Amino acid sequence: YTVLVFVSLDDLISTYCTLFKLNTSDCALARGYWQNGRVGEVKGDYLIIYTGPNWQNRPEHARRKVLFHEQTHQAQYTISNHFTTWSWPRWIAEGGAEYIANKMNHAYGFADMNMVERADIASLVMPLPTLASLEDTATFFSFPNNNAWALSALGARVLEEVTNESPIALWEENLVSSWEEGFHRKYRLTKEEFYSIFDTIKQAQFH
């Protein structure tokens, strides 16, 4: 894949809109996303980083986490052989990328994973969403604060601990009719069975 790094927002948007053939309306939306906090994105065969104010204000380990997170998305995309027939559940897509990024930061000595997870848990605001409610992209991004991201990362960690399979292993299952079928085949659990296990762990963690 190709890595594109931008310092200027105008340069980013000009390249972004041309590269992905966006119309005027979509181009304006893209500018808003990048201007209001986005610092990294994987889109097709491109990994895009914007080193504007939101990047500069982050500590080194947080910048590294962005890179590891987006590289995990690129791995998901590559492992699945660019499979796009059905939608991936947002909690495992984003939670898996967050969890793997935390592990990589820890492995390379940029941040202690346990401290990061404790901080994420401390940032959660009650009432907590369920993983089922975090399957849909629109719903995922509607939750306040860090709730969706932190809870999804915790879900990905629990998934790996319970099944002994990486949360990005689901992307290997690209010859099935639905993500639920792929989930069951890869993890030997239905999503409902896993959600029940996770809810039990979540209740023990937060009560």
Short mmCIF file of C-alpha atoms in Angstrom, two decimals, residues 9-203:
data_model
loop_
_atom_site.label_atom_id
_atom_site.label_comp_id
_atom_site.label_asym_id
_atom_site.label_seq_id
_atom_site.Cartn_x
_atom_site.Cartn_y
_atom_site.Cartn_z
CA LEU A 9 -4.93 20.50 5.23
CA ASP A 10 -5.45 22.11 1.83
CA ASP A 11 -2.91 19.79 0.21
CA LEU A 12 -4.54 16.79 1.90
CA ILE A 13 -8.04 17.69 0.73
CA SER A 14 -6.92 18.49 -2.80
CA THR A 15 -5.18 15.13 -3.13
CA TYR A 16 -7.90 13.23 -1.27
CA CYS A 17 -10.76 14.55 -3.38
CA THR A 18 -8.87 13.99 -6.63
CA LEU A 19 -7.60 10.54 -5.69
CA PHE A 20 -11.01 9.24 -4.61
CA LYS A 21 -13.00 11.20 -7.20
CA LEU A 22 -15.22 12.96 -4.65
CA ASN A 23 -17.91 15.39 -5.69
CA THR A 24 -18.08 18.88 -4.17
CA SER A 25 -20.43 17.86 -1.36
CA ASP A 26 -18.42 14.80 -0.33
CA CYS A 27 -15.22 16.80 -0.57
CA ALA A 28 -16.63 19.36 1.88
CA LEU A 29 -17.61 16.55 4.26
CA ALA A 30 -14.10 15.11 4.04
CA ARG A 31 -12.59 18.49 4.89
CA GLY A 32 -14.81 18.66 7.95
CA TYR A 33 -13.73 15.23 9.18
CA TRP A 34 -10.03 16.00 8.83
CA GLN A 35 -10.35 19.51 10.19
CA ASN A 36 -12.28 18.36 13.26
CA GLY A 37 -9.85 15.78 14.56
CA ARG A 38 -9.11 12.95 12.13
CA VAL A 39 -5.38 12.24 11.90
CA GLY A 40 -5.29 8.91 10.07
CA GLU A 41 -7.34 6.79 7.70
CA VAL A 42 -7.00 3.73 5.51
CA LYS A 43 -8.89 4.07 2.26
CA GLY A 44 -8.38 1.39 -0.37
CA ASP A 45 -4.67 0.90 -0.93
CA TYR A 46 -3.72 4.16 0.81
CA LEU A 47 -2.77 4.92 4.41
CA ILE A 48 -3.23 8.66 4.95
CA ILE A 49 -1.76 10.62 7.86
CA TYR A 50 -2.44 14.29 8.59
CA THR A 51 0.20 15.88 10.84
CA GLY A 52 -1.82 19.01 11.57
CA PRO A 53 -2.63 20.50 15.01
CA ASN A 54 -4.38 17.37 16.31
CA TRP A 55 -1.28 15.32 15.50
CA GLN A 56 1.19 17.84 16.92
CA ASN A 57 -0.68 18.02 20.22
CA ARG A 58 -0.47 14.26 20.79
CA PRO A 59 2.32 12.64 22.82
CA GLU A 60 4.66 10.28 20.97
CA HIS A 61 2.92 7.08 22.11
CA ALA A 62 -0.44 8.43 20.90
CA ARG A 63 1.01 9.19 17.47
CA ARG A 64 2.48 5.70 17.30
CA LYS A 65 -0.90 4.29 18.27
CA VAL A 66 -2.52 6.06 15.31
CA LEU A 67 0.03 4.49 12.96
CA PHE A 68 -0.38 1.01 14.43
CA HIS A 69 -4.18 1.39 14.40
CA GLU A 70 -4.30 2.38 10.74
CA GLN A 71 -1.79 -0.32 9.78
CA THR A 72 -4.07 -2.86 11.45
CA HIS A 73 -6.92 -1.65 9.26
CA GLN A 74 -4.65 -2.10 6.26
CA ALA A 75 -3.90 -5.66 7.43
CA GLN A 76 -7.63 -6.33 7.78
CA TYR A 77 -8.17 -5.11 4.24
CA THR A 78 -5.27 -7.17 2.86
CA ILE A 79 -6.10 -10.37 4.77
CA SER A 80 -9.67 -10.23 3.48
CA ASN A 81 -8.36 -9.94 -0.09
CA HIS A 82 -10.27 -6.63 -0.39
CA PHE A 83 -13.52 -8.47 0.35
CA THR A 84 -16.41 -6.00 0.63
CA THR A 85 -19.55 -8.06 0.02
CA TRP A 86 -20.82 -7.68 3.57
CA SER A 87 -20.22 -5.11 6.29
CA TRP A 88 -17.76 -5.81 9.09
CA PRO A 89 -19.10 -5.18 12.60
CA ARG A 90 -17.71 -1.83 13.67
CA TRP A 91 -16.80 -2.92 17.21
CA ILE A 92 -14.45 -5.63 16.00
CA ALA A 93 -13.05 -3.52 13.16
CA GLU A 94 -12.23 -0.52 15.37
CA GLY A 95 -11.82 -2.44 18.63
CA GLY A 96 -9.48 -4.91 16.98
CA ALA A 97 -7.39 -2.06 15.56
CA GLU A 98 -7.27 -0.30 18.95
CA TYR A 99 -6.34 -3.49 20.78
CA ILE A 100 -3.60 -4.47 18.31
CA ALA A 101 -2.28 -0.88 18.38
CA ASN A 102 -2.06 -1.05 22.18
CA LYS A 103 -0.21 -4.36 21.95
CA MET A 104 2.25 -2.99 19.39
CA ASN A 105 2.87 0.17 21.43
CA HIS A 106 3.59 -2.06 24.42
CA ALA A 107 5.84 -4.44 22.47
CA TYR A 108 7.98 -1.58 21.13
CA GLY A 109 8.18 0.16 24.51
CA PHE A 110 6.19 3.27 23.63
CA ALA A 111 3.41 2.78 26.20
CA ASP A 112 2.47 0.28 28.90
CA MET A 113 -0.58 -1.60 27.65
CA ASN A 114 -2.05 -2.18 31.12
CA MET A 115 -1.85 1.53 31.95
CA VAL A 116 -3.48 2.45 28.62
CA GLU A 117 -6.31 -0.02 29.20
CA ARG A 118 -6.85 1.22 32.75
CA ALA A 119 -7.04 4.79 31.45
CA ASP A 120 -9.53 3.71 28.78
CA ILE A 121 -11.68 1.96 31.35
CA ALA A 122 -11.52 4.99 33.65
CA SER A 123 -12.74 7.18 30.76
CA LEU A 124 -15.95 5.18 30.27
CA VAL A 125 -19.19 6.97 31.04
CA MET A 126 -22.25 5.08 32.28
CA PRO A 127 -24.49 3.66 30.97
CA LEU A 128 -22.21 1.52 28.83
CA PRO A 129 -23.27 0.42 25.34
CA THR A 130 -23.47 -3.24 24.43
CA LEU A 131 -21.25 -4.75 21.75
CA ALA A 132 -24.41 -5.52 19.77
CA SER A 133 -25.21 -1.80 19.68
CA LEU A 134 -21.69 -1.14 18.35
CA GLU A 135 -22.04 -3.31 15.26
CA ASP A 136 -23.42 -0.48 13.13
CA THR A 137 -21.11 2.34 12.01
CA ALA A 138 -23.63 5.15 12.51
CA THR A 139 -24.55 3.94 16.00
CA PHE A 140 -20.90 3.39 16.91
CA PHE A 141 -20.00 7.02 16.29
CA SER A 142 -23.08 8.32 18.11
CA PHE A 143 -21.85 7.31 21.58
CA PRO A 144 -20.26 10.06 23.70
CA ASN A 145 -16.68 10.42 24.84
CA ASN A 146 -14.47 7.35 24.51
CA ASN A 147 -17.18 4.78 25.22
CA ALA A 148 -17.38 3.03 21.84
CA TRP A 149 -13.60 2.88 21.29
CA ALA A 150 -12.61 1.74 24.78
CA LEU A 151 -15.39 -0.82 25.08
CA SER A 152 -14.68 -2.21 21.61
CA ALA A 153 -10.97 -2.57 22.42
CA LEU A 154 -11.93 -4.43 25.59
CA GLY A 155 -14.24 -6.63 23.52
CA ALA A 156 -11.40 -7.45 21.13
CA ARG A 157 -9.10 -8.36 24.03
CA VAL A 158 -11.73 -10.62 25.60
CA LEU A 159 -12.39 -12.24 22.22
CA GLU A 160 -8.70 -13.14 21.88
CA GLU A 161 -8.48 -14.42 25.46
CA VAL A 162 -11.63 -16.53 25.20
CA THR A 163 -11.00 -18.04 21.75
CA ASN A 164 -7.20 -17.96 21.45
CA GLU A 165 -7.66 -16.28 18.06
CA SER A 166 -6.67 -12.75 17.07
CA PRO A 167 -9.53 -10.25 16.64
CA ILE A 168 -8.28 -9.61 13.10
CA ALA A 169 -8.52 -13.32 12.25
CA LEU A 170 -12.18 -12.77 11.26
CA TRP A 171 -10.92 -11.11 8.08
CA GLU A 172 -9.66 -14.50 6.89
CA GLU A 173 -13.29 -15.62 6.62
CA ASN A 174 -14.19 -13.92 3.36
CA LEU A 175 -15.96 -16.80 1.62
CA VAL A 176 -19.12 -16.74 3.70
CA SER A 177 -22.49 -15.09 3.31
CA SER A 178 -22.37 -12.89 6.43
CA TRP A 179 -19.99 -11.73 9.14
CA GLU A 180 -21.99 -13.73 11.68
CA GLU A 181 -21.25 -16.92 9.72
CA GLY A 182 -17.58 -15.98 9.49
CA PHE A 183 -17.47 -15.17 13.21
CA HIS A 184 -18.96 -18.56 14.10
CA ARG A 185 -16.59 -20.43 11.81
CA LYS A 186 -13.47 -18.62 13.02
CA TYR A 187 -14.17 -18.35 16.74
CA ARG A 188 -16.40 -21.41 17.24
CA LEU A 189 -18.96 -19.23 19.00
CA THR A 190 -22.08 -17.51 17.77
CA LYS A 191 -22.01 -13.75 18.23
CA GLU A 192 -24.81 -14.13 20.79
CA GLU A 193 -22.73 -16.60 22.80
CA PHE A 194 -19.76 -14.25 22.79
CA TYR A 195 -21.88 -11.22 23.69
CA SER A 196 -23.21 -13.16 26.68
CA ILE A 197 -19.66 -14.02 27.80
CA PHE A 198 -18.56 -10.43 27.35
CA ASP A 199 -21.55 -9.04 29.27
CA THR A 200 -20.70 -11.29 32.21
CA ILE A 201 -17.09 -10.05 32.21
CA LYS A 202 -18.23 -6.44 31.75
CA GLN A 203 -20.60 -6.66 34.69
#
